[in-house]
PDB file of C-alpha atoms and ligand atoms in Angstrom:
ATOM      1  CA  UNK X   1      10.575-167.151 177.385  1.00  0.00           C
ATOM      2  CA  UNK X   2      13.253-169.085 175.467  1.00  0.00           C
ATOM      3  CA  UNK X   3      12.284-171.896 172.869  1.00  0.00           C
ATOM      4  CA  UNK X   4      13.728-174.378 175.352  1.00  0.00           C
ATOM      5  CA  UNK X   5      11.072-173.290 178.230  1.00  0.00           C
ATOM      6  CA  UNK X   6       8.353-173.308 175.713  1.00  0.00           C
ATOM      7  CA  UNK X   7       9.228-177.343 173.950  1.00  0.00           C
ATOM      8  CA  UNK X   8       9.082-178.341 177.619  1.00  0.00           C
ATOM      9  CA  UNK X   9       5.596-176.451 178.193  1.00  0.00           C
ATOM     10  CA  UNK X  10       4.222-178.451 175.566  1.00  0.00           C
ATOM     11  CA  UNK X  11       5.076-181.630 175.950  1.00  0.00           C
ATOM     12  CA  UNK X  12       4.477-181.291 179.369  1.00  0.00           C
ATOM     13  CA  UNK X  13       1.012-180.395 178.291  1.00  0.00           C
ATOM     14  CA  UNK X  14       0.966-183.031 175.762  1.00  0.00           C
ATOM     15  CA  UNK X  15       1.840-185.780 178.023  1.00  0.00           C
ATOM     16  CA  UNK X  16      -0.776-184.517 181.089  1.00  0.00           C
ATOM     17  CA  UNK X  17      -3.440-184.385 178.165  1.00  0.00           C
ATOM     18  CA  UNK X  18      -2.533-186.419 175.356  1.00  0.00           C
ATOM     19  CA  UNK X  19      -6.071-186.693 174.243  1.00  0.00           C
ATOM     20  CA  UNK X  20      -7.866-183.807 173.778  1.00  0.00           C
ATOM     21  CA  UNK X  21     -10.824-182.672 172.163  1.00  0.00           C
ATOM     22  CA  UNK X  22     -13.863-179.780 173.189  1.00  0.00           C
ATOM     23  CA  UNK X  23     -15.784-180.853 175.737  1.00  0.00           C
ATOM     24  CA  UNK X  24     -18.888-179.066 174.664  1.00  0.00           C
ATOM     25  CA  UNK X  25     -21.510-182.029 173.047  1.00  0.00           C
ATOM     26  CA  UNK X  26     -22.056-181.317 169.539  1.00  0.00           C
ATOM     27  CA  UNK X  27     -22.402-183.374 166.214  1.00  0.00           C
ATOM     28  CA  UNK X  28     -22.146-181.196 163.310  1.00  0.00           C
ATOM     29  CA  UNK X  29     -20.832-177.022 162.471  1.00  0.00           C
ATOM     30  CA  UNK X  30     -24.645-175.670 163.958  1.00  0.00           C
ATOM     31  CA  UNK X  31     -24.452-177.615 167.116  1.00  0.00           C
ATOM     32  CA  UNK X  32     -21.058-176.690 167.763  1.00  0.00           C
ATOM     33  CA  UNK X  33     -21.383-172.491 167.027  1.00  0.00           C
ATOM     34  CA  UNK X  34     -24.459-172.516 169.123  1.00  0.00           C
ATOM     35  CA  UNK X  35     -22.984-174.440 171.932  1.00  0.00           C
ATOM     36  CA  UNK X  36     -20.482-172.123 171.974  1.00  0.00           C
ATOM     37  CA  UNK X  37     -22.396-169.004 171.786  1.00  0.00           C
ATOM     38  CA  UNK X  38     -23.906-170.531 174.847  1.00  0.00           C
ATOM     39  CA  UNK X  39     -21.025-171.536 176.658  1.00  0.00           C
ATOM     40  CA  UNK X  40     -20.103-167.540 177.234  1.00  0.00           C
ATOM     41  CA  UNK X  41     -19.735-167.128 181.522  1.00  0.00           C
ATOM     42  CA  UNK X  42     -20.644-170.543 182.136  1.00  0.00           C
ATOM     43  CA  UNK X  43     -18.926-174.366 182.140  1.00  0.00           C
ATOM     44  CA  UNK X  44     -19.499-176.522 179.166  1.00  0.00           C
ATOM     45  CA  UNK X  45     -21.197-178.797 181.654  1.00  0.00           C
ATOM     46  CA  UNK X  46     -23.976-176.632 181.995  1.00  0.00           C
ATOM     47  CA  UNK X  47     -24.469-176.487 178.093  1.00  0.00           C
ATOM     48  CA  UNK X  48     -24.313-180.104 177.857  1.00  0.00           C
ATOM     49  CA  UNK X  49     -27.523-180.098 180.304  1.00  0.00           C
ATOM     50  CA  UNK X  50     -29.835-177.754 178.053  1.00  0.00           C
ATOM     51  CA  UNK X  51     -28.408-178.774 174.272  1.00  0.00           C
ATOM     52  CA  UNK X  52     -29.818-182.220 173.546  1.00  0.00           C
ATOM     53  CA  UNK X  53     -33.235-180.660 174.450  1.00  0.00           C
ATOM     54  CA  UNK X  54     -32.496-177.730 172.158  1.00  0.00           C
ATOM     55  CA  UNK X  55     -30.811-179.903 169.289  1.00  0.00           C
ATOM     56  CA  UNK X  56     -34.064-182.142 169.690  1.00  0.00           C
ATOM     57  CA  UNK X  57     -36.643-179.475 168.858  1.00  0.00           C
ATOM     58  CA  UNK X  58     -34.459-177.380 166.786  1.00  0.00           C
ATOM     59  CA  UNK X  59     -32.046-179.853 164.759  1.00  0.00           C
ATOM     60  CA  UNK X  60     -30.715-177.838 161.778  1.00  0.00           C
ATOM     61  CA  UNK X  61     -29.798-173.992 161.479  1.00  0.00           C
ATOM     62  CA  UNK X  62     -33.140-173.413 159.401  1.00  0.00           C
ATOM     63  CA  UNK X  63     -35.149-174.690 162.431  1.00  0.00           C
ATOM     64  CA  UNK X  64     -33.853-172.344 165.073  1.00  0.00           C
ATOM     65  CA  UNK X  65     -33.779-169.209 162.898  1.00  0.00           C
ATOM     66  CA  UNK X  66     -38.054-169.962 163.255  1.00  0.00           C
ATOM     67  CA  UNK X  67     -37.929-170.873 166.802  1.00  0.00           C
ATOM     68  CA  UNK X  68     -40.306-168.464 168.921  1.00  0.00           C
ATOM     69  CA  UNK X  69     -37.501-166.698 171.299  1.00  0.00           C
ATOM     70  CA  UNK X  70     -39.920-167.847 174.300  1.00  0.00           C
ATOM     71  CA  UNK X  71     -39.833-171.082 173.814  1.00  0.00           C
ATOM     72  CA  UNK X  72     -35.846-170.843 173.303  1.00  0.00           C
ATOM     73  CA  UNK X  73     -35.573-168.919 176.605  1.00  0.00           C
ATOM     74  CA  UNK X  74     -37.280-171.680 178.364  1.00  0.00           C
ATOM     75  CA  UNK X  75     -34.829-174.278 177.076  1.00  0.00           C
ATOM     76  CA  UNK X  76     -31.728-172.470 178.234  1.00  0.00           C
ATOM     77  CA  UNK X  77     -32.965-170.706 181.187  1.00  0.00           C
ATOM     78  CA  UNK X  78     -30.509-172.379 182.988  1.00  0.00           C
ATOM     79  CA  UNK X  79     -27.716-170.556 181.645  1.00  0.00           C
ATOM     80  CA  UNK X  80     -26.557-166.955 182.925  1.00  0.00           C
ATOM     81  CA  UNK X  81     -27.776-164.292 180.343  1.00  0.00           C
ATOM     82  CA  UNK X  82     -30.449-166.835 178.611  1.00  0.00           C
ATOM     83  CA  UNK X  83     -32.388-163.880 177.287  1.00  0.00           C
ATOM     84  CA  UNK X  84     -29.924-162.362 175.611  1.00  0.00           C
ATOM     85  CA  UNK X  85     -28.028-166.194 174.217  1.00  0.00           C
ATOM     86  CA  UNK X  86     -31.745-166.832 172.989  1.00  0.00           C
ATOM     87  CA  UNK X  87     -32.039-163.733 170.904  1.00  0.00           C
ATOM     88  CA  UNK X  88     -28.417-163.941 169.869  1.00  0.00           C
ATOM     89  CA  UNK X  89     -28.507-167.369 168.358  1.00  0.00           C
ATOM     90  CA  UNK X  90     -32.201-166.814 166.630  1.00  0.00           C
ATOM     91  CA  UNK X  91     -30.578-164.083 165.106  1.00  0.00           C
ATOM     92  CA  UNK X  92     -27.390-165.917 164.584  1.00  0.00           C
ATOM     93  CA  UNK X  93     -29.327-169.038 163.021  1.00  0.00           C
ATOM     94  CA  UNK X  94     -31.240-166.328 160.589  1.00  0.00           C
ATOM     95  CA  UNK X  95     -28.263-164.545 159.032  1.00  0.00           C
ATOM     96  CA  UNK X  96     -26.384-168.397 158.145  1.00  0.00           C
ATOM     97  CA  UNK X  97     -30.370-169.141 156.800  1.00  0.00           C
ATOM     98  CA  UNK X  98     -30.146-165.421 154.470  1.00  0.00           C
ATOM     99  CA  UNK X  99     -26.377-164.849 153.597  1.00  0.00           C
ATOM    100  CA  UNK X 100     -24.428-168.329 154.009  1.00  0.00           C
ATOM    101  CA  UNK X 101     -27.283-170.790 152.297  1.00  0.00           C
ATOM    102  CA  UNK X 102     -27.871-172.318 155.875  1.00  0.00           C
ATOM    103  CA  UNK X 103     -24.336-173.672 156.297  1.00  0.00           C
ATOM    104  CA  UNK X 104     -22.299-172.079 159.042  1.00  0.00           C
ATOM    105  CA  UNK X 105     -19.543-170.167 157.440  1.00  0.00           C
ATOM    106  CA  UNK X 106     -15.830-171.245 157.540  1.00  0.00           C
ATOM    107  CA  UNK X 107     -14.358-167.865 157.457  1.00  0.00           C
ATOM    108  CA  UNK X 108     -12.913-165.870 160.419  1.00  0.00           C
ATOM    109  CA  UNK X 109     -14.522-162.718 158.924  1.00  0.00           C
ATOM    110  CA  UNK X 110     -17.682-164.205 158.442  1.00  0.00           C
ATOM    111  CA  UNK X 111     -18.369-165.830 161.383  1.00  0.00           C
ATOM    112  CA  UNK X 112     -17.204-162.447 163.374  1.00  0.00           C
ATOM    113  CA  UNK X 113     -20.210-161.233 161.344  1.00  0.00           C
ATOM    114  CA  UNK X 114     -23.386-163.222 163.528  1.00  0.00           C
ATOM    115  CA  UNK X 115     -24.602-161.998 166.491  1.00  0.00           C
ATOM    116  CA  UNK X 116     -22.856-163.658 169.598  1.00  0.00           C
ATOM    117  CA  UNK X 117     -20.296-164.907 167.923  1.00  0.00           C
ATOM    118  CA  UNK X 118     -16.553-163.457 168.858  1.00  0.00           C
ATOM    119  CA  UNK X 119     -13.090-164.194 167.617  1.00  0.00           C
ATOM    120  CA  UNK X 120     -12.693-166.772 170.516  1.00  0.00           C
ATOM    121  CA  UNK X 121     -16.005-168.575 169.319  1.00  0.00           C
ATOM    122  CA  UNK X 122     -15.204-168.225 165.690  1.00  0.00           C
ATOM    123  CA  UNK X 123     -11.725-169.577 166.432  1.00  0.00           C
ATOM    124  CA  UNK X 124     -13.306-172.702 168.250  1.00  0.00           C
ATOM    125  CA  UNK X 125     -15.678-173.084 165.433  1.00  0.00           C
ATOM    126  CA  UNK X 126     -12.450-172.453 162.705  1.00  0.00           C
ATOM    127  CA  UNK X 127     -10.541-175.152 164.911  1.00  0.00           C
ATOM    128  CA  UNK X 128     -12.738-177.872 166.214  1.00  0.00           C
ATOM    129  CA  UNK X 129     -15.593-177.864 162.923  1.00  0.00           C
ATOM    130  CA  UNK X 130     -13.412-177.305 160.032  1.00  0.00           C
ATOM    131  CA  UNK X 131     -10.029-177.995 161.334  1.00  0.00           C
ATOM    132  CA  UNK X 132      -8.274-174.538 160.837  1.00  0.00           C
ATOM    133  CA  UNK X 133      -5.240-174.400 163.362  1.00  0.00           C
ATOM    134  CA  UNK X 134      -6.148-171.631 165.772  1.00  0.00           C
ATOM    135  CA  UNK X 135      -5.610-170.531 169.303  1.00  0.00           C
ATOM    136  CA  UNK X 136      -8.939-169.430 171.039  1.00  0.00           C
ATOM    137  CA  UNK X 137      -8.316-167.407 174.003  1.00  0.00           C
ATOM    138  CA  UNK X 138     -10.834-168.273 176.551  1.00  0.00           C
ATOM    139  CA  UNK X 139     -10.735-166.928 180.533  1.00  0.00           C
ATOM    140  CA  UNK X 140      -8.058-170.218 181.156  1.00  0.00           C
ATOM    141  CA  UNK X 141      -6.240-169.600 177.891  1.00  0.00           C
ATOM    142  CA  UNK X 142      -5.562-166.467 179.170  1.00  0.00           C
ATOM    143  CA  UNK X 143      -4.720-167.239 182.758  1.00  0.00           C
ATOM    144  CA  UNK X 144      -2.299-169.671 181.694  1.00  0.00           C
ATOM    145  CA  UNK X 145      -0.639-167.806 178.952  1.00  0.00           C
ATOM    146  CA  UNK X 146       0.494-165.451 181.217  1.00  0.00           C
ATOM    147  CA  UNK X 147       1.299-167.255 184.423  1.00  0.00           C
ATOM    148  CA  UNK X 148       3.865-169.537 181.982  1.00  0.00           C
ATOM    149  CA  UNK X 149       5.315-166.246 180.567  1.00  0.00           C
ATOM    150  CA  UNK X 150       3.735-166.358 176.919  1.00  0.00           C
ATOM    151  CA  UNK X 151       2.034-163.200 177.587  1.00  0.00           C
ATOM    152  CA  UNK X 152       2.165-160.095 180.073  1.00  0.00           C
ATOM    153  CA  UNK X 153      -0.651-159.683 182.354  1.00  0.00           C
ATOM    154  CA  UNK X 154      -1.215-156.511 180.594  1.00  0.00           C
ATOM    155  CA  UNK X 155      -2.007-158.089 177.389  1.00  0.00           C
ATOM    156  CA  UNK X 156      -5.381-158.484 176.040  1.00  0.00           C
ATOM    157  CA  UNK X 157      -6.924-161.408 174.538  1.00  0.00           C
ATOM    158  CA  UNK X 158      -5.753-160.581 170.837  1.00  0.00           C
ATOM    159  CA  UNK X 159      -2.414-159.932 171.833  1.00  0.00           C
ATOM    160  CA  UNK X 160      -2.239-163.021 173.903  1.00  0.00           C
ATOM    161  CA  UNK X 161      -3.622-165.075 170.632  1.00  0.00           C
ATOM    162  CA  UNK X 162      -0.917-163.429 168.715  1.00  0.00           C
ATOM    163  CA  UNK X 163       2.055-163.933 171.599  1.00  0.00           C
ATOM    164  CA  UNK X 164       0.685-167.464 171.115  1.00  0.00           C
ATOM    165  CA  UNK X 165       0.574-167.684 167.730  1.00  0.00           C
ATOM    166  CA  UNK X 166       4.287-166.627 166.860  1.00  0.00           C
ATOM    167  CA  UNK X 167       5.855-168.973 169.781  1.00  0.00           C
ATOM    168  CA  UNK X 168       3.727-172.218 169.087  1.00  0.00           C
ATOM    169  CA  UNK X 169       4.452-174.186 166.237  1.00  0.00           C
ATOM    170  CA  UNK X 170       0.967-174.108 163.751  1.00  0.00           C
ATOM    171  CA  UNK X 171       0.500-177.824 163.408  1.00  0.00           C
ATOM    172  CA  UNK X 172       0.028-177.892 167.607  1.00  0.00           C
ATOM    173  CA  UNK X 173      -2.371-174.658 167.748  1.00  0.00           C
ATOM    174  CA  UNK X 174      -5.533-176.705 168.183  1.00  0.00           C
ATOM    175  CA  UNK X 175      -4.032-179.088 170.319  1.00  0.00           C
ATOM    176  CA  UNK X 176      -2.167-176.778 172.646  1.00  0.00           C
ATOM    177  CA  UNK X 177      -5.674-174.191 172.883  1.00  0.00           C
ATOM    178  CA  UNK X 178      -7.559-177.997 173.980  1.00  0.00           C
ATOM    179  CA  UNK X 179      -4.731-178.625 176.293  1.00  0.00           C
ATOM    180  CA  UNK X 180      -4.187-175.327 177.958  1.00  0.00           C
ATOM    181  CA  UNK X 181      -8.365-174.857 178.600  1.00  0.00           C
ATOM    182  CA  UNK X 182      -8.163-178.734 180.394  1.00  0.00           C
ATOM    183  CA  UNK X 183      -4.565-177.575 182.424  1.00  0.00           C
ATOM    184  CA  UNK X 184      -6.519-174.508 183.617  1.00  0.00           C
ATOM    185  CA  UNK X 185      -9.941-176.348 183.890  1.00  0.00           C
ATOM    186  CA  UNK X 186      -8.515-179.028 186.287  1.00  0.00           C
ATOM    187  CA  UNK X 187      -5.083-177.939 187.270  1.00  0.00           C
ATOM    188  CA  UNK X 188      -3.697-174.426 187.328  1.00  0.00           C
ATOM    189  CA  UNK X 189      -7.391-173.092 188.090  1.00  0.00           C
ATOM    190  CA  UNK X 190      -7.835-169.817 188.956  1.00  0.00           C
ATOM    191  CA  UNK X 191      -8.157-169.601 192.779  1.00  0.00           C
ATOM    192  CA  UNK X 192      -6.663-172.580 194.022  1.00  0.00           C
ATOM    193  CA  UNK X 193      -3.980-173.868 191.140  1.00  0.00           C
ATOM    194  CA  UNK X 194      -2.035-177.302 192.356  1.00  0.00           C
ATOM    195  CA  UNK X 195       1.379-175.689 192.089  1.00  0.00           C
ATOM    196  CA  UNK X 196       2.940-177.873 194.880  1.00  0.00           C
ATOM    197  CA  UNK X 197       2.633-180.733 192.098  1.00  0.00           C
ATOM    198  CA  UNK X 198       2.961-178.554 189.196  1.00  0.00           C
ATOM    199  CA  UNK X 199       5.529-180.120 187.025  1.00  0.00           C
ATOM    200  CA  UNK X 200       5.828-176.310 185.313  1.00  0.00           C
ATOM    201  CA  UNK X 201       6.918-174.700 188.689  1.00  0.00           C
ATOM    202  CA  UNK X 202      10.094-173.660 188.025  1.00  0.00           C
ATOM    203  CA  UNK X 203       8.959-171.477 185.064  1.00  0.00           C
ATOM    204  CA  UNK X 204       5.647-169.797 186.285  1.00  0.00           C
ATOM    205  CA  UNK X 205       5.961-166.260 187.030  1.00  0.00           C
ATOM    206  CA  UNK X 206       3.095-166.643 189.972  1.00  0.00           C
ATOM    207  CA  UNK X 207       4.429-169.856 191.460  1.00  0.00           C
ATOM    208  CA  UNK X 208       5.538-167.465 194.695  1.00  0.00           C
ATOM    209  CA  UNK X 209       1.831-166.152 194.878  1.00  0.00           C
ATOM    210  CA  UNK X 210       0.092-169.023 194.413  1.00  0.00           C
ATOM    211  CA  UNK X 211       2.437-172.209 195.749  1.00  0.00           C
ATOM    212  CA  UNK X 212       2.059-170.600 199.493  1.00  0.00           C
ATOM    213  CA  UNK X 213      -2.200-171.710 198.547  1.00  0.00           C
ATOM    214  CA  UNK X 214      -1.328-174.196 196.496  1.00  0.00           C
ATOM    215  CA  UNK X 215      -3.484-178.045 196.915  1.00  0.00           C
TER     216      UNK X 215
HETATM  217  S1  SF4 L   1       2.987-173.278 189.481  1.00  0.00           S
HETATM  218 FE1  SF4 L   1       0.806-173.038 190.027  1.00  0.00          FE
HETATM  219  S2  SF4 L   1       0.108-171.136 189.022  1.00  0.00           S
HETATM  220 FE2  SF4 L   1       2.042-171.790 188.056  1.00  0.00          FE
HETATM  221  S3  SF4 L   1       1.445-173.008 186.266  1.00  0.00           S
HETATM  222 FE3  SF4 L   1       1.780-174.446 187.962  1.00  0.00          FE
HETATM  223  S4  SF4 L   1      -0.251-174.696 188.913  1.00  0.00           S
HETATM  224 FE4  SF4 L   1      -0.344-172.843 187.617  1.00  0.00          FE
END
């Protein structure tokens, strides 16, 4: 990919989402980790449902590191893999209570250090809380990187991030992770991407696979 192709990948971006922020309802650092710990083979919708009731009884990092992991589970049994989120973000919630003086930490390395949390959470957390530029590699991260050539299909997630990384200008990292996440959300999806209006076309290296199914 040539620095031409990728200017025009992100302004095309930038002008389908100008706008762009997480979707995932939060108000402070706590809400946003644990939504995001939650989020994990699910749609931020289906957080959204189950966090104001869990924010409500448990509003602060201190709270939910006490929380009785039944009463958690009921909250979010909702969500795929509820047992395991529950236990996760009790846990989670009671290392930032022992080792971080209850405020959720700001570091990569730290953050990579609580239970359920991953380098794709920690880089949301990084990005959207504390406004670190990073590039989170989520499922449509990933798709896309690699259909518009910044990646091989080969590549994992880390060496997507870093393909990412060294072609994208820093100052439009956050941006371009929000606007890539809404392009494969509700345009180049994974089954049935809209490539007969796709204004990329003419650079995706699956348009001939998935124009012929293309809506
Ligand atoms: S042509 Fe289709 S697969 Fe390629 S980026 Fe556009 S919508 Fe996605």
């Amino acid at each position: 990919m040539n620095t031409l192709e990728t200017n025009r990948i992100l302004e095309t971006l930038q002008s389908l989402y100008p706008n762009v922020e997480c979707e995932l309802i939060h108000s402070n650092a706590y809400e946003l980790i644990v939504a995001v710990a939650l989020s994990a083979q699910t749609t931020d919708v289906n957080v959204n449902k189950v966090t104001p009731r869990l924010f409500e009884k448990y509003p602060d990092v201190l709270a939910l590191s006490l929380a009785a992991i039944n009463d958690v589970q009921q909250i979010i049994k909702s969500l795929g893999l509820y047992k395991t989120k529950s236990n996760n973000i009790i846990l989670m919630a009671k290392i930032i209570v022992a080792d971080y003086d209850q405020i959720v930490p700001n570091k990569m390395k730290d953050l990579c250090k609580l239970n359920g949390v991953g380098r794709k959470t920690a880089n949301v957390v990084l990005s959207v809380a504390y406004n670190v530029p990073t590039i989170a590699v989520d499922t449509h991260v990933n798709r896309i990187a690699k259909r518009l050539g910044f990646a091989k299909n080969d590549d994992d997630v880390l060496q997507v991030e870093k393909k990412l990384m060294r072609k994208i200008d820093r100052s439009l990292w956050s941006d371009t992770h929000h606007r890539m996440i809404h392009f494969g959300r509700y345009f180049c999806t994974a089954r049935n991407p809209k490539c007969n209006l796709c204004p990329l076309v003419d650079i995706c290296k699956e348009k001939n696979k998935n124009i012929i199914k293309g809506k």
